[in-house]
PDB file of C-alpha atoms in Angstrom:
ATOM      1  CA  MET J   1     -12.906  17.526  -2.299  1.00 45.00           C
ATOM      2  CA  THR J   2     -14.485  16.728  -5.924  1.00 51.00           C
ATOM      3  CA  GLU J   3     -13.883  13.508  -7.820  1.00 51.00           C
ATOM      4  CA  ILE J   4     -11.101  14.769  -9.543  1.00 63.00           C
ATOM      5  CA  ASP J   5      -8.821  15.892  -6.678  1.00 89.00           C
ATOM      6  CA  TRP J   6      -9.567  12.343  -5.260  1.00 93.00           C
ATOM      7  CA  LYS J   7      -8.488  10.844  -8.532  1.00 93.00           C
ATOM      8  CA  THR J   8      -5.280  12.984  -8.814  1.00 94.00           C
ATOM      9  CA  LYS J   9      -4.807  12.395  -5.034  1.00 94.00           C
ATOM     10  CA  LEU J  10      -4.831   8.685  -5.526  1.00 95.00           C
ATOM     11  CA  LEU J  11      -2.769   8.576  -8.885  1.00 95.00           C
ATOM     12  CA  ALA J  12       0.054  10.667  -7.190  1.00 95.00           C
ATOM     13  CA  MET J  13      -0.054   8.157  -4.338  1.00 95.00           C
ATOM     14  CA  LYS J  14       0.081   5.205  -6.546  1.00 96.00           C
ATOM     15  CA  ARG J  15       3.049   6.844  -8.520  1.00 96.00           C
ATOM     16  CA  ASP J  16       4.917   7.492  -5.461  1.00 95.00           C
ATOM     17  CA  LEU J  17       4.274   3.727  -4.200  1.00 93.00           C
ATOM     18  CA  GLN J  18       5.639   2.382  -7.431  1.00 92.00           C
ATOM     19  CA  ALA J  19       8.606   4.478  -7.619  1.00 91.00           C
ATOM     20  CA  THR J  20       9.331   3.490  -4.113  1.00 90.00           C
ATOM     21  CA  ASP J  21       8.934  -0.391  -5.071  1.00 87.00           C
ATOM     22  CA  SER J  22      11.018  -0.046  -7.953  1.00 85.00           C
ATOM     23  CA  ALA J  23      14.023   1.853  -6.089  1.00 83.00           C
ATOM     24  CA  ALA J  24      13.544  -0.742  -3.360  1.00 79.00           C
ATOM     25  CA  LYS J  25      13.844  -3.895  -5.741  1.00 75.00           C
ATOM     26  CA  ASP J  26      17.604  -4.374  -5.375  1.00 66.00           C
ATOM     27  CA  SER J  27      17.756  -4.515  -1.684  1.00 60.00           C
ATOM     28  CA  ARG J  28      14.827  -7.519  -1.871  1.00 57.00           C
ATOM     29  CA  GLY J  29      16.532  -9.810  -4.481  1.00 56.00           C
ATOM     30  CA  ALA J  30      20.112  -9.331  -2.902  1.00 56.00           C
ATOM     31  CA  VAL J  31      21.844 -12.769  -2.281  1.00 57.00           C
ATOM     32  CA  VAL J  32      22.799 -13.477   0.952  1.00 53.00           C
ATOM     33  CA  GLU J  33      26.228 -15.222   1.156  1.00 54.00           C
ATOM     34  CA  LEU J  34      25.800 -18.434   2.940  1.00 56.00           C
ATOM     35  CA  ASP J  35      29.516 -19.163   3.237  1.00 55.00           C
ATOM     36  CA  GLN J  36      30.725 -18.882   6.747  1.00 56.00           C
ATOM     37  CA  SER J  37      34.089 -18.782   5.982  1.00 57.00           C
ATOM     38  CA  ARG J  38      33.741 -15.805   3.993  1.00 59.00           C
ATOM     39  CA  VAL J  39      31.048 -13.796   5.827  1.00 58.00           C
ATOM     40  CA  GLY J  40      30.648 -14.020   9.538  1.00 64.00           C
ATOM     41  CA  ARG J  41      27.416 -15.824  10.838  1.00 65.00           C
ATOM     42  CA  LEU J  42      26.091 -12.203  12.379  1.00 68.00           C
ATOM     43  CA  SER J  43      26.804 -10.573   9.298  1.00 75.00           C
ATOM     44  CA  ARG J  44      24.607 -13.282   7.495  1.00 73.00           C
ATOM     45  CA  MET J  45      21.907 -13.372   9.891  1.00 78.00           C
ATOM     46  CA  ASP J  46      21.564  -9.204   9.827  1.00 81.00           C
ATOM     47  CA  ALA J  47      21.651  -9.624   5.968  1.00 78.00           C
ATOM     48  CA  LEU J  48      18.778 -12.500   6.273  1.00 81.00           C
ATOM     49  CA  GLN J  49      16.963 -10.375   8.526  1.00 86.00           C
ATOM     50  CA  SER J  50      17.261  -7.282   6.139  1.00 83.00           C
ATOM     51  CA  GLN J  51      16.185  -9.086   3.300  1.00 82.00           C
ATOM     52  CA  ALA J  52      12.811 -10.430   4.986  1.00 87.00           C
ATOM     53  CA  MET J  53      12.004  -7.071   6.110  1.00 89.00           C
ATOM     54  CA  ASN J  54      12.432  -5.595   2.727  1.00 86.00           C
ATOM     55  CA  ASN J  55      10.342  -8.351   1.357  1.00 86.00           C
ATOM     56  CA  ALA J  56       7.414  -7.815   3.974  1.00 92.00           C
ATOM     57  CA  ILE J  57       7.573  -4.350   3.081  1.00 92.00           C
ATOM     58  CA  ALA J  58       7.180  -4.899  -0.549  1.00 90.00           C
ATOM     59  CA  VAL J  59       4.091  -7.317   0.471  1.00 93.00           C
ATOM     60  CA  ARG J  60       2.623  -4.095   2.259  1.00 95.00           C
ATOM     61  CA  ARG J  61       3.313  -2.038  -0.715  1.00 94.00           C
ATOM     62  CA  GLN J  62       1.537  -4.483  -3.253  1.00 94.00           C
ATOM     63  CA  GLN J  63      -1.208  -4.434  -0.861  1.00 97.00           C
ATOM     64  CA  MET J  64      -1.519  -0.736  -0.993  1.00 97.00           C
ATOM     65  CA  LEU J  65      -1.322  -0.559  -4.790  1.00 96.00           C
ATOM     66  CA  SER J  66      -4.304  -2.956  -4.647  1.00 97.00           C
ATOM     67  CA  ARG J  67      -6.251  -0.872  -2.771  1.00 97.00           C
ATOM     68  CA  LEU J  68      -5.574   2.249  -4.746  1.00 97.00           C
ATOM     69  CA  ASN J  69      -6.272   0.603  -7.720  1.00 97.00           C
ATOM     70  CA  SER J  70      -9.691  -0.295  -6.105  1.00 97.00           C
ATOM     71  CA  ALA J  71     -10.476   3.183  -4.933  1.00 97.00           C
ATOM     72  CA  LEU J  72      -9.537   4.184  -8.658  1.00 96.00           C
ATOM     73  CA  GLU J  73     -12.033   1.577 -10.154  1.00 97.00           C
ATOM     74  CA  ARG J  74     -14.809   3.166  -7.753  1.00 96.00           C
ATOM     75  CA  ILE J  75     -14.110   6.568  -9.006  1.00 95.00           C
ATOM     76  CA  GLU J  76     -14.633   5.398 -12.621  1.00 95.00           C
ATOM     77  CA  ALA J  77     -17.808   3.623 -11.409  1.00 95.00           C
ATOM     78  CA  GLU J  78     -19.164   6.728  -9.497  1.00 93.00           C
ATOM     79  CA  ASP J  79     -19.173   4.347  -6.234  1.00 93.00           C
ATOM     80  CA  PHE J  80     -16.212   6.192  -4.368  1.00 94.00           C
ATOM     81  CA  GLY J  81     -17.062   7.687  -1.389  1.00 94.00           C
ATOM     82  CA  TYR J  82     -19.642   5.306  -0.347  1.00 96.00           C
ATOM     83  CA  CYS J  83     -19.491   2.293   1.924  1.00 96.00           C
ATOM     84  CA  LEU J  84     -19.620  -0.802   0.072  1.00 95.00           C
ATOM     85  CA  GLU J  85     -21.760  -2.657   3.119  1.00 95.00           C
ATOM     86  CA  CYS J  86     -24.488  -0.063   3.657  1.00 95.00           C
ATOM     87  CA  GLY J  87     -24.363   1.992   0.786  1.00 94.00           C
ATOM     88  CA  ASP J  88     -24.111   5.315   3.297  1.00 96.00           C
ATOM     89  CA  GLU J  89     -21.468   8.121   2.685  1.00 95.00           C
ATOM     90  CA  ILE J  90     -18.131   7.731   3.971  1.00 95.00           C
ATOM     91  CA  SER J  91     -17.217  10.830   6.065  1.00 93.00           C
ATOM     92  CA  ALA J  92     -14.685  13.191   4.559  1.00 91.00           C
ATOM     93  CA  LYS J  93     -12.450  13.410   7.117  1.00 93.00           C
ATOM     94  CA  ARG J  94     -12.148   9.430   7.223  1.00 94.00           C
ATOM     95  CA  LEU J  95     -11.453   9.590   3.205  1.00 94.00           C
ATOM     96  CA  GLU J  96      -9.027  12.377   4.029  1.00 92.00           C
ATOM     97  CA  LEU J  97      -7.097  10.086   6.370  1.00 93.00           C
ATOM     98  CA  ASP J  98      -7.029   7.179   3.899  1.00 95.00           C
ATOM     99  CA  PRO J  99      -8.652   7.536   0.474  1.00 95.00           C
ATOM    100  CA  THR J 100      -8.626   3.692   0.105  1.00 96.00           C
ATOM    101  CA  VAL J 101     -11.104   3.163   2.702  1.00 96.00           C
ATOM    102  CA  CYS J 102     -14.311   1.334   1.486  1.00 95.00           C
ATOM    103  CA  PHE J 103     -16.553   1.215   4.463  1.00 96.00           C
ATOM    104  CA  CYS J 104     -18.110   3.667   6.913  1.00 94.00           C
ATOM    105  CA  THR J 105     -17.071   3.821  10.278  1.00 94.00           C
ATOM    106  CA  GLN J 106     -20.072   1.873  11.638  1.00 94.00           C
ATOM    107  CA  CYS J 107     -19.503  -1.000   9.171  1.00 94.00           C
ATOM    108  CA  ALA J 108     -15.740  -1.087   9.580  1.00 93.00           C
ATOM    109  CA  LYS J 109     -16.707  -1.427  13.448  1.00 92.00           C
ATOM    110  CA  ALA J 110     -19.173  -4.584  12.817  1.00 84.00           C
TER     111      ALA J 110
END
C-alpha cells in the first residue's frame, strides 16, 4: 500500500473507534443503584460488573486511539513502516494485520 492508503485506513479506524467510544459513554457513566431495598443484590452486582467491563473496554479503546495517533504521526514524519528500534522495514503482512505496529518481528521478540 502507498502512504496515502495507510493514512486513509488509519484515519478510518480512528473515526470508527471514536464513534464507538462516543456511543458507549452512557454505559460507562451509568449510576449503579446501591439501595438494596430497591434493587436486588445480584442485579446490583451484575450492574457493577457490567460497568467495570465497559470501563476496561474504554481504556483499551483509548490505548488503541493513542497507537493510531502515533502511527499517523509516523506517516507525517515519513517514518511509517520502519522499525523504531533497528530502522529496518516492517513487513507489509505485519502492517496489514496491525497498521499501528512500530517494531519489526525481530525487535518485537526481543
